mmCIF file of C-alpha atoms and ligand atoms in Angstrom:
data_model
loop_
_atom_site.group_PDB
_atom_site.id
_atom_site.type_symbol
_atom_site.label_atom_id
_atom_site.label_comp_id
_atom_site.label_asym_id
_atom_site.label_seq_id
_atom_site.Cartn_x
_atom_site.Cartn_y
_atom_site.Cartn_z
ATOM 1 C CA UNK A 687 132.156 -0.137 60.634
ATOM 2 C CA UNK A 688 130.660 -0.719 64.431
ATOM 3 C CA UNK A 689 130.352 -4.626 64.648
ATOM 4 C CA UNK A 690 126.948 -5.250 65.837
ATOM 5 C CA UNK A 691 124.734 -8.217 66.610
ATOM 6 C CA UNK A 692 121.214 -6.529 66.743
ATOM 7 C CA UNK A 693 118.957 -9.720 66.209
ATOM 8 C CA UNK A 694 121.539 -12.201 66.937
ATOM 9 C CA UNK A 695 121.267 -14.554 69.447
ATOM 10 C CA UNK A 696 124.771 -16.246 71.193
ATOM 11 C CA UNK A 697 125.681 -19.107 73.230
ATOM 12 C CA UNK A 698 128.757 -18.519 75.320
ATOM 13 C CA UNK A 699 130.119 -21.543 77.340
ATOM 14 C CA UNK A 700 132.103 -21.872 80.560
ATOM 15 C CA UNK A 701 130.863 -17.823 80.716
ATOM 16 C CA UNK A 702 130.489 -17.549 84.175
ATOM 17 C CA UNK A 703 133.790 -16.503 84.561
ATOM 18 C CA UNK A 704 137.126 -14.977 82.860
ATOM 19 C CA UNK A 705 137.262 -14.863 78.947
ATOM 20 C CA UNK A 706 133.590 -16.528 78.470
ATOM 21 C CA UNK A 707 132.181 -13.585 80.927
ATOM 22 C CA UNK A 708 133.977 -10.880 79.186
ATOM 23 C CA UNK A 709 132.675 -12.933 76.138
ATOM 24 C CA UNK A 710 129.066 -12.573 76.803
ATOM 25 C CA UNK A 711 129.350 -8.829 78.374
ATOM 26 C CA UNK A 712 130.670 -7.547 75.130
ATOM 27 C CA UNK A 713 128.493 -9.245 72.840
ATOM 28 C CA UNK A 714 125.626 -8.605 74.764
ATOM 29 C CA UNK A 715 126.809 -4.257 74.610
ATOM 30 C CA UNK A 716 127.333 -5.291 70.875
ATOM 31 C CA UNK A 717 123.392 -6.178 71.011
ATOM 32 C CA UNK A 718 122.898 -9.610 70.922
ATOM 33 C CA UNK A 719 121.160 -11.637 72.885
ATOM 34 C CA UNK A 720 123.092 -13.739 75.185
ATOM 35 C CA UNK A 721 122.683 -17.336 76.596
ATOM 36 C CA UNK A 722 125.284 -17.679 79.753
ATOM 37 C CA UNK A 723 126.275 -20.794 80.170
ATOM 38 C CA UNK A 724 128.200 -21.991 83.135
ATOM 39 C CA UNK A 725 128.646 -25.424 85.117
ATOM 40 C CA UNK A 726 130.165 -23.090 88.023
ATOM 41 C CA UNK A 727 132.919 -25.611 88.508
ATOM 42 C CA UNK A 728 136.286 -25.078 90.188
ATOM 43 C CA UNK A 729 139.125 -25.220 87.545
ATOM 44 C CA UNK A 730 139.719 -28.398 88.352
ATOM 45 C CA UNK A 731 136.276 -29.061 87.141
ATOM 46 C CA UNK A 732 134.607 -30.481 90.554
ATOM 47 C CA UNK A 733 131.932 -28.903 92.000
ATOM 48 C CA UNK A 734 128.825 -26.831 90.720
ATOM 49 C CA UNK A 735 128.356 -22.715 92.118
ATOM 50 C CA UNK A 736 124.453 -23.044 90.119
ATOM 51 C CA UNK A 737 124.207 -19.055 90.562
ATOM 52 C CA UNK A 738 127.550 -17.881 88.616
ATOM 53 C CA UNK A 739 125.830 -18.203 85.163
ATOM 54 C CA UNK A 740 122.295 -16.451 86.954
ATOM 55 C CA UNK A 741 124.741 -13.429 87.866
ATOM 56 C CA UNK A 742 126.467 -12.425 84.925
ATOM 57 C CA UNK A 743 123.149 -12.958 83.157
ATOM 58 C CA UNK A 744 121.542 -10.219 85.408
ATOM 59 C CA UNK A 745 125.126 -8.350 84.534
ATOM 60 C CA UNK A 746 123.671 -7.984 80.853
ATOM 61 C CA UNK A 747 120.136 -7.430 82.063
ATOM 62 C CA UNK A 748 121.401 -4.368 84.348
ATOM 63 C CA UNK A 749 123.438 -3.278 81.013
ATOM 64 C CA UNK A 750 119.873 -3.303 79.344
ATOM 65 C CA UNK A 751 120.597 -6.551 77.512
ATOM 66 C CA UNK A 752 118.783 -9.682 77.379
ATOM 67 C CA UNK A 753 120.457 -13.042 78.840
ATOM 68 C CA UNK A 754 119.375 -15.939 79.496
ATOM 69 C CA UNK A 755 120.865 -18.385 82.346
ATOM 70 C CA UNK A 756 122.174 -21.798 82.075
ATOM 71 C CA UNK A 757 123.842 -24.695 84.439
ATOM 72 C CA UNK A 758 124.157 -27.458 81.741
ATOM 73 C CA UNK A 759 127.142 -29.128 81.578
ATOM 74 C CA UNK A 760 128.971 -29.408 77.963
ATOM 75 C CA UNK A 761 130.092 -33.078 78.954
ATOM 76 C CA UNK A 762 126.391 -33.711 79.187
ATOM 77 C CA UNK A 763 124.551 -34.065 75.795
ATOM 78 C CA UNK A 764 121.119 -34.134 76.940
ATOM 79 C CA UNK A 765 121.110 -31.269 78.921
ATOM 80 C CA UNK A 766 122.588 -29.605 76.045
ATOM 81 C CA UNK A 767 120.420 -30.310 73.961
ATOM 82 C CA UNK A 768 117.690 -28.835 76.643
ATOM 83 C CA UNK A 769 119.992 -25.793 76.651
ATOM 84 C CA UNK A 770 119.680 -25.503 72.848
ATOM 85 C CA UNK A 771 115.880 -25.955 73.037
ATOM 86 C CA UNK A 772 115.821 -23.176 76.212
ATOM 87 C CA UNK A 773 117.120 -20.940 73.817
ATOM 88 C CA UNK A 774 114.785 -21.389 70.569
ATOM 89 C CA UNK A 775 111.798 -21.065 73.039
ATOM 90 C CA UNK A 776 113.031 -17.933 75.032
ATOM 91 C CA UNK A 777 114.573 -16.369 71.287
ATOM 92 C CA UNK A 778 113.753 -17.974 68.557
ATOM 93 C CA UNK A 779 116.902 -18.824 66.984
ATOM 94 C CA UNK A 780 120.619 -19.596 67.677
ATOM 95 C CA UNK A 781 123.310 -17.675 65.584
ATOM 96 C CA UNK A 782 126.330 -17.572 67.400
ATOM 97 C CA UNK A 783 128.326 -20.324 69.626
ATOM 98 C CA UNK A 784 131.198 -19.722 71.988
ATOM 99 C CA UNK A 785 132.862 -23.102 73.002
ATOM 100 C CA UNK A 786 135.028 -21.561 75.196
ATOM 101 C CA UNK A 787 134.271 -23.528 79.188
ATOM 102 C CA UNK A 788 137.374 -25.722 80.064
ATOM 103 C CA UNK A 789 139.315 -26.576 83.278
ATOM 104 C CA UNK A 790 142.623 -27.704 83.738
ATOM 105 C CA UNK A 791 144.006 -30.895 84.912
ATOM 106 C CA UNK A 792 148.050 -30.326 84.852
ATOM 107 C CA UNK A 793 150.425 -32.320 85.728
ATOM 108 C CA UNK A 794 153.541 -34.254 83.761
ATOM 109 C CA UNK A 795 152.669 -36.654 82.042
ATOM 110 C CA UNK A 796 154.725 -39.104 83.941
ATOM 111 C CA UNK A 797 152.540 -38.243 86.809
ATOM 112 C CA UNK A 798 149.251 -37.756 84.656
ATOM 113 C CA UNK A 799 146.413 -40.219 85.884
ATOM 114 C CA UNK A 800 144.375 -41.832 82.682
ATOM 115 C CA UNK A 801 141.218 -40.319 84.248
ATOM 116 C CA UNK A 802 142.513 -36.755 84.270
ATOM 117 C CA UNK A 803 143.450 -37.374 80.467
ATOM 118 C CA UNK A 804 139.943 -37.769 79.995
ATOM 119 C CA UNK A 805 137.602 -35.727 81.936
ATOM 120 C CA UNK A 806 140.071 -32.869 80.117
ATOM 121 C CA UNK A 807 139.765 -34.195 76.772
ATOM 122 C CA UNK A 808 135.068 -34.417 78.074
ATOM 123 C CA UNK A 809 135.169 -31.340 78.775
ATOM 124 C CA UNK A 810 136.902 -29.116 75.618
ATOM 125 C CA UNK A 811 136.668 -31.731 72.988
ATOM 126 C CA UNK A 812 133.032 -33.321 73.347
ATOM 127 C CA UNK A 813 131.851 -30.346 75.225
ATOM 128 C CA UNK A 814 132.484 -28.366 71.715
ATOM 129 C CA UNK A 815 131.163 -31.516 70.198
ATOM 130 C CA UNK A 816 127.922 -31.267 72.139
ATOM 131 C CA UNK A 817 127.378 -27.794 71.584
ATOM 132 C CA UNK A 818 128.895 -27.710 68.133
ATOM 133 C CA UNK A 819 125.942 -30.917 67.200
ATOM 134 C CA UNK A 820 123.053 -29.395 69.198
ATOM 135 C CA UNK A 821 123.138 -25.866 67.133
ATOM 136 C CA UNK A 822 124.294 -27.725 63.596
ATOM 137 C CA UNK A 823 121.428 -28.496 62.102
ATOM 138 C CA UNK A 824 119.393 -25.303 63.332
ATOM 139 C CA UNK A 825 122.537 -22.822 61.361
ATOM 140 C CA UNK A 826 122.166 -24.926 58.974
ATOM 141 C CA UNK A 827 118.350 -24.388 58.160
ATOM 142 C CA UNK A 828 118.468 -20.442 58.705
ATOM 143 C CA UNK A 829 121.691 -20.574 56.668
ATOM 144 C CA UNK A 830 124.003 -19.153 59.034
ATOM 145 C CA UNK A 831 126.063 -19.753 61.845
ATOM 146 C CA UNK A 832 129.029 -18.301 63.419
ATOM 147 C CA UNK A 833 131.066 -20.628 65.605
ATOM 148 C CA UNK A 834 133.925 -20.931 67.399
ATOM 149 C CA UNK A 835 136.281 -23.324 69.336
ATOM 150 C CA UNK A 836 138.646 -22.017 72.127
ATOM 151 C CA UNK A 837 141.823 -22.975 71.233
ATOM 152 C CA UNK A 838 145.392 -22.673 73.248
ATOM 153 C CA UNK A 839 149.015 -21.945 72.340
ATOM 154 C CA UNK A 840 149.220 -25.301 74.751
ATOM 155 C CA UNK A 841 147.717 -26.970 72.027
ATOM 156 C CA UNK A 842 149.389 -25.079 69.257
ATOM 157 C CA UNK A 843 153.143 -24.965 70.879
ATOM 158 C CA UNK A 844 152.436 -27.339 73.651
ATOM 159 C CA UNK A 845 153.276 -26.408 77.151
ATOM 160 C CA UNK A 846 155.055 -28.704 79.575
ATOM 161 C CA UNK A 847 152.907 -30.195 82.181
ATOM 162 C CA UNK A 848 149.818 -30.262 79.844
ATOM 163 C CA UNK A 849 149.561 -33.080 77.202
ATOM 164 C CA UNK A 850 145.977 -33.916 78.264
ATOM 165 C CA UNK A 851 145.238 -29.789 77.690
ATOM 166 C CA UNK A 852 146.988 -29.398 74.494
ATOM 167 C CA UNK A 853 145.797 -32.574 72.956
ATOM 168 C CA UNK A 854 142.011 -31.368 73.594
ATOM 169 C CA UNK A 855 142.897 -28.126 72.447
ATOM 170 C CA UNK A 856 145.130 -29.701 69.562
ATOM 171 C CA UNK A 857 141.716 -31.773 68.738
ATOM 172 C CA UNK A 858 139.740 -28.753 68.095
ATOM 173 C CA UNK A 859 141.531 -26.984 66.273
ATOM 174 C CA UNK A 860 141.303 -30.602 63.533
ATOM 175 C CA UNK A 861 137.414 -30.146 65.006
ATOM 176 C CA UNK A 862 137.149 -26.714 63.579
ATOM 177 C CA UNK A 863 138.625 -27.426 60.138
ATOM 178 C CA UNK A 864 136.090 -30.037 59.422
ATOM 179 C CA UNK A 865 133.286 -28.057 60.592
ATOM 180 C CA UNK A 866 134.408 -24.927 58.475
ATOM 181 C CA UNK A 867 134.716 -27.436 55.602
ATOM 182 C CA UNK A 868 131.207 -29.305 56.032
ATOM 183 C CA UNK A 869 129.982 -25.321 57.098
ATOM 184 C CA UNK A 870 130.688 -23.473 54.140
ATOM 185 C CA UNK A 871 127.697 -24.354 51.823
ATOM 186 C CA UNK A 872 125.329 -23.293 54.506
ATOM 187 C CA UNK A 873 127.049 -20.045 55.885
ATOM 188 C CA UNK A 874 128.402 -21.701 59.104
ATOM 189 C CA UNK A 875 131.320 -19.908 59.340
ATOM 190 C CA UNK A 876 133.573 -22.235 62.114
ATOM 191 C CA UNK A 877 137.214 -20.395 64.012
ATOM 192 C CA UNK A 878 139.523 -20.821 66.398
ATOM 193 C CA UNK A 879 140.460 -18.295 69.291
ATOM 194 C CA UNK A 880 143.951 -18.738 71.261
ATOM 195 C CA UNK A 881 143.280 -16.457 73.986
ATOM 196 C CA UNK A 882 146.075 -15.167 76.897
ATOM 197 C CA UNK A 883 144.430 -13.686 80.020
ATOM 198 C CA UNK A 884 144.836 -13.241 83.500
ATOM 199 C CA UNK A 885 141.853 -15.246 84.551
ATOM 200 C CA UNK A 886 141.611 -17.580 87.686
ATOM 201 C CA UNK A 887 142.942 -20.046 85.458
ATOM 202 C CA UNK A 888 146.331 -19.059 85.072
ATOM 203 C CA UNK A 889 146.161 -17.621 88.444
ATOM 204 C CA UNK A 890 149.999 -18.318 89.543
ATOM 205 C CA UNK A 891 151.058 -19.010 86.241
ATOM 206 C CA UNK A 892 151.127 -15.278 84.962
ATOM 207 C CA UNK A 893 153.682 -13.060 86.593
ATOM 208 C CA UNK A 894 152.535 -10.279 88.951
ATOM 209 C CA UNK A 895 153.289 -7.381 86.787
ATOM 210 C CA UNK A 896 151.494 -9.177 83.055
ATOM 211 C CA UNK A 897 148.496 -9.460 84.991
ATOM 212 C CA UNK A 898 146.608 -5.637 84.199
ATOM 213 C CA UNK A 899 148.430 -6.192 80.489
ATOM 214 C CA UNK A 900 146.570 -9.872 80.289
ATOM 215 C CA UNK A 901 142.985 -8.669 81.091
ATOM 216 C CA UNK A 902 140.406 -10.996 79.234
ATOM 217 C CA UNK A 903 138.612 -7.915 77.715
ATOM 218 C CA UNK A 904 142.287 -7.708 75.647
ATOM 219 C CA UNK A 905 141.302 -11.387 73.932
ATOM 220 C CA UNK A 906 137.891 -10.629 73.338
ATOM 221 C CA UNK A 907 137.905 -8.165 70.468
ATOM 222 C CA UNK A 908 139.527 -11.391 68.536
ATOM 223 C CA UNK A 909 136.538 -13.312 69.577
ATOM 224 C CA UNK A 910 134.239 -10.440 67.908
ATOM 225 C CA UNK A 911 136.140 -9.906 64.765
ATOM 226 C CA UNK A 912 135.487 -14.047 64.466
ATOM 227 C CA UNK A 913 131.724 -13.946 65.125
ATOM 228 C CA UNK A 914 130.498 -11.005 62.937
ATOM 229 C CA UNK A 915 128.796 -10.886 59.591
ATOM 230 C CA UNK A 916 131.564 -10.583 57.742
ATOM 231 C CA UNK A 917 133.949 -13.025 59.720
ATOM 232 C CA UNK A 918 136.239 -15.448 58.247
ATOM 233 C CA UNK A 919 136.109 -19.364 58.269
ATOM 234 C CA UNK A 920 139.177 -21.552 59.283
ATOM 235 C CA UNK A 921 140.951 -19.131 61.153
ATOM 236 C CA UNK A 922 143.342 -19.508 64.018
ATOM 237 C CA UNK A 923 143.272 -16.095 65.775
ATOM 238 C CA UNK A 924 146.129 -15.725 68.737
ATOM 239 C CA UNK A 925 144.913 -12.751 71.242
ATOM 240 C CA UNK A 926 146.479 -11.280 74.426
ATOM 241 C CA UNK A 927 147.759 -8.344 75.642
ATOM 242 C CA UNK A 928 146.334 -5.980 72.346
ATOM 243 C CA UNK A 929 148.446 -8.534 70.567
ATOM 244 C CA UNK A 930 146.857 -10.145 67.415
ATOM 245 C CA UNK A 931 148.164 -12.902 65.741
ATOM 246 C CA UNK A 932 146.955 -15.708 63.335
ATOM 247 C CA UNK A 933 148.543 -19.274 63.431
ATOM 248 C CA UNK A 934 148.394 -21.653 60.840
ATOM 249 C CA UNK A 935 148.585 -25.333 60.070
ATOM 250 C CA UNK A 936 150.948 -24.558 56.979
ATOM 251 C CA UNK A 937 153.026 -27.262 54.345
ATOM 252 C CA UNK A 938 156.326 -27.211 53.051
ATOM 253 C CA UNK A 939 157.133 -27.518 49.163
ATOM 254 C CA UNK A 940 158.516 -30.318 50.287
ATOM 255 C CA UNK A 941 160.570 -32.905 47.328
ATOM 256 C CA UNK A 942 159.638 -36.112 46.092
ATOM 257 C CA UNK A 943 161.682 -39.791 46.835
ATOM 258 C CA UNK A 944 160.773 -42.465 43.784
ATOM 259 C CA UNK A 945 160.314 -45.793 45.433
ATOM 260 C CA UNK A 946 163.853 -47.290 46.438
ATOM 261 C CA UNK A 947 164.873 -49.588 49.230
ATOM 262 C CA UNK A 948 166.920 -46.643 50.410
ATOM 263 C CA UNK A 949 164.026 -44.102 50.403
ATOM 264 C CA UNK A 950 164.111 -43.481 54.574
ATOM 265 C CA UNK A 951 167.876 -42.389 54.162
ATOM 266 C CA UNK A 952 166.821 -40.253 51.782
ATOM 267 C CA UNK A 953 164.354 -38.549 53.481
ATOM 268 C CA UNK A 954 166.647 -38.806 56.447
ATOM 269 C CA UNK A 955 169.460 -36.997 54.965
ATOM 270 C CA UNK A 956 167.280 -34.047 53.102
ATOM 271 C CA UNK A 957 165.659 -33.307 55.743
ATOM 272 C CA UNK A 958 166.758 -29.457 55.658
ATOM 273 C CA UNK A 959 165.349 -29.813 52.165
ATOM 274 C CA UNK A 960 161.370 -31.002 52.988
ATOM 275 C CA UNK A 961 161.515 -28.356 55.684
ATOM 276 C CA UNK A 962 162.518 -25.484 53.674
ATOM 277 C CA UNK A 963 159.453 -22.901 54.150
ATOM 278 C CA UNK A 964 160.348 -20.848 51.570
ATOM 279 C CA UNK A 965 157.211 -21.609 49.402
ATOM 280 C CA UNK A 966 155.104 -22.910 52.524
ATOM 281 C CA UNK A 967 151.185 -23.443 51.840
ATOM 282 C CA UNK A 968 148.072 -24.050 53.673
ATOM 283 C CA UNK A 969 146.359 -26.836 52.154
ATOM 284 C CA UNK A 970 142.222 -26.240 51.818
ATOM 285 C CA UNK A 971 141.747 -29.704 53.037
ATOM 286 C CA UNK A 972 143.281 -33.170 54.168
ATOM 287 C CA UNK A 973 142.257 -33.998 50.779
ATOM 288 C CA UNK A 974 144.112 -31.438 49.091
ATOM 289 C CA UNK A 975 147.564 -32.295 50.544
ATOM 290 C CA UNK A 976 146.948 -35.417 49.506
ATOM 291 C CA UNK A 977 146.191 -34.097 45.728
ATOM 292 C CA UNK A 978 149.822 -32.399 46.424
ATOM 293 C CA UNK A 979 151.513 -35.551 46.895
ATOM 294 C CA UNK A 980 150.348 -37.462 44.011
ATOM 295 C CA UNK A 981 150.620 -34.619 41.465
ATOM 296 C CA UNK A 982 154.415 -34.773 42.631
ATOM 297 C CA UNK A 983 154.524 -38.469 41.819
ATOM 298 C CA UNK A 984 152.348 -38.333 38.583
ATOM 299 C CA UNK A 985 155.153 -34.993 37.858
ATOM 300 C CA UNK A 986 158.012 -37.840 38.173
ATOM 301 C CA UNK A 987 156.101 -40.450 36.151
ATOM 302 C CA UNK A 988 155.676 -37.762 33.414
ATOM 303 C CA UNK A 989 159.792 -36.529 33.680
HETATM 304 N N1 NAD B 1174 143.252 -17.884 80.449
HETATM 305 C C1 NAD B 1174 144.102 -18.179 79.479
HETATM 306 O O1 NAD B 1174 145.228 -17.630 79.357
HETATM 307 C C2 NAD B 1174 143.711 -19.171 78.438
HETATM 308 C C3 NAD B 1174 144.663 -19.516 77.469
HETATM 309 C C4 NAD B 1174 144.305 -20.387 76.451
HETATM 310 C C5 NAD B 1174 143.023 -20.908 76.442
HETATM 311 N N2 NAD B 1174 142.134 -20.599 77.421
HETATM 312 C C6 NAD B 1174 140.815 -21.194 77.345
HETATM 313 O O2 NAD B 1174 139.844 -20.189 77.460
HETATM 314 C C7 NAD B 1174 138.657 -20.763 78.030
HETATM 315 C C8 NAD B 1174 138.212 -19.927 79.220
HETATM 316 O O3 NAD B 1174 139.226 -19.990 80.209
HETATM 317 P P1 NAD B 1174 139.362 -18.952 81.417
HETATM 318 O O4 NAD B 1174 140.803 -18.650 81.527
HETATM 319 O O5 NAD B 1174 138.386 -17.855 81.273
HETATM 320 O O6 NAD B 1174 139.005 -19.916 82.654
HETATM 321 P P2 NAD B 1174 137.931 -19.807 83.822
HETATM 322 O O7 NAD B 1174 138.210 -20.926 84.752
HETATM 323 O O8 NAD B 1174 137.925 -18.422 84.381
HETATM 324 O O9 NAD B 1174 136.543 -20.028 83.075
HETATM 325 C C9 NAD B 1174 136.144 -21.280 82.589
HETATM 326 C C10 NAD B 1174 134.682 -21.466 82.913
HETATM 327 O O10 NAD B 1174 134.241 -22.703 82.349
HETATM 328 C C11 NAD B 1174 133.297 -23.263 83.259
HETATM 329 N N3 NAD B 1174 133.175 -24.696 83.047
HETATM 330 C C12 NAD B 1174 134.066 -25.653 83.376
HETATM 331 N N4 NAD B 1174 133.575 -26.861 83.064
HETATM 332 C C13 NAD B 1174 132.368 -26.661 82.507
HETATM 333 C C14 NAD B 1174 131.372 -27.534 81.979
HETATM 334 N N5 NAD B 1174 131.556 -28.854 81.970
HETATM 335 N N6 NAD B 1174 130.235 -26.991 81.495
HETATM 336 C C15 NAD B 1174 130.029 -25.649 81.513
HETATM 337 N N7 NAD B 1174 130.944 -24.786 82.017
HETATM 338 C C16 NAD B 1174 132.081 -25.282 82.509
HETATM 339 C C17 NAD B 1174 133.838 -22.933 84.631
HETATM 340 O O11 NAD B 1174 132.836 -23.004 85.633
HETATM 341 C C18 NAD B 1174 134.403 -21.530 84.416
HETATM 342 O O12 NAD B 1174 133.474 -20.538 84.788
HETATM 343 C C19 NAD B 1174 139.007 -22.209 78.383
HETATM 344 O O13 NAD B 1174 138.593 -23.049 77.345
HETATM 345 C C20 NAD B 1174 140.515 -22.167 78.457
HETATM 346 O O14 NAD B 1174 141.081 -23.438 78.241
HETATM 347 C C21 NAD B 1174 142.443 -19.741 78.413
#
């Protein structure tokens, strides 16, 4: 079955350029309508190009879609929430929301100044925060919503010369469990892309002859399959390449340790034993793991 998103309307962030372009092209030829949002920063995140956002919104007009244009920054709440209330007045309602603008800020973190840990950690984190907040309560009253974060294998795997990176990306991947949790009972329907492309981004970073291979339009039929009707919640799609892959934040059967004074050498030396993922799970919540744990302590009590 053709996914389609006739009637739908979608905000794409940071889609001025590489994946969040490709993004909003394809779900704008799917049939939504599209808002494109882009800051037009470098990918260090300085400056502003205003126009980049204006040009691959007249992309989807001259494609016969409808798009509408917008320079609001995701670190910037209030002009967020003016984006969000753009969009009810130009179509009515908000269905679909890409956080997917980001810049990088590498370096070691020996090297790493405290303010490029931030503004990295602004930008992914509270800019999916912002967008994530100013939508909620609109999916919420229509009963549906589709949204997701844009994750990294930095974040996943880590990646040497990016702890500020991978801990923003780290963060909403914990972002997007909560919000598929809190979500459910109203149809909001929260995921996580890891995308690999050749975009300006990893310009240098991706060998000469990956870079056809790693085109973004490769990532985004993940980021479809995560935004339709019948998409799934709590999801950690990988994409690059035409490969498809889902991560997961799984548990180990793991053993149980009564009380003792000698309990850390214990865990120390069956080690091999807790990490055993034989019979590996993925917990439904914090809350469940936790359920885990003391229903292998009330198992001991009851022995
Ligand atoms: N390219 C990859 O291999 C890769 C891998 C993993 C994750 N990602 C993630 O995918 C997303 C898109 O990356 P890309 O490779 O297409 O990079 P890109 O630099 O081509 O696009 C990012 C866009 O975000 C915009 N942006 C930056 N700060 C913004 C802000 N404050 N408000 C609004 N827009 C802003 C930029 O202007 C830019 O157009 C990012 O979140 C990135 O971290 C990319």
């Amino acid at each position: 079955m053709t996914l389609r998103f006739d009637g739908k309307v979608a905000i794409v962030t940071g889609a001025g350029n590489g994946l969040g372009r490709s993004h909003a092209l394809e779900l704008a030829k799917r049939g939504a309508r599209v808002v494109v949002n882009d800051l037009g920063a470098s990918v260090d995140g300085a400056g502003r190009a205003s126009s980049l956002a204006e040009q691959v919104a007249e992309e989807i007009r001259v494609l016969g879609g409808e798009a509408l244009a917008s320079t609001a920054s995701v670190t910037d709440w209030v002009a967020v929430q003016e984006m969000v209330v753009a969009t009810l007045e130009r179509f009515g309602r908000v269905d679909i929301l890409v956080n997917n603008a980001g810049i990088l800020r590498d370096k070691s973190f020996a090297k790493m100044d405290i303010d490029d840990f931030k503004l990295v950690l602004d930008v992914h984190l509270m800019g999916a925060v912002h967008c994530s907040k100013a939508v909620w309560d609109i999916m919420r009253k229509q009963q549906y919503g589709r949204i997701v974060m844009t994750t990294s294998s930095s974040g996943l795997y880590g990646n040497f010369g990016q702890s500020n990176y991978s801990a923003a990306k780290m963060a909403l991947v914990g972002l997007m469990q909560t919000l598929a949790i809190e979500g459910a009972k109203s149809n909001i329907r929260v995921n996580c892309l890891a995308p690999t492309a050749a975009t300006r981004m990893t310009e240098g970073l991706i060998p000469a002859e990956h870079l056809a291979l790693l085109a973004p339009e490769a990532a985004t039929p993940a980021l479809i399959a995560l935004v339709g009707e019948d998409a799934p919640t709590r999801a950690i799609l990988c994409a690059g390449a035409g490969g498809f892959e889902r991560a997961y934040v799984s548990l180990t059967r793991g053993i149980y340790i009564a009380p003792a004074p000698d309990c850390a050498e214990q865990v120390s030396a069956r080690l091999e034993e807790i990490s055993d993922r034989e019979e590996e799970t993925v917990p439904e919540s914090g809350a469940a793991q936790t359920l885990l744990e003391l229903g292998k302590a009330f198992a001991a009590r009851a022995a």
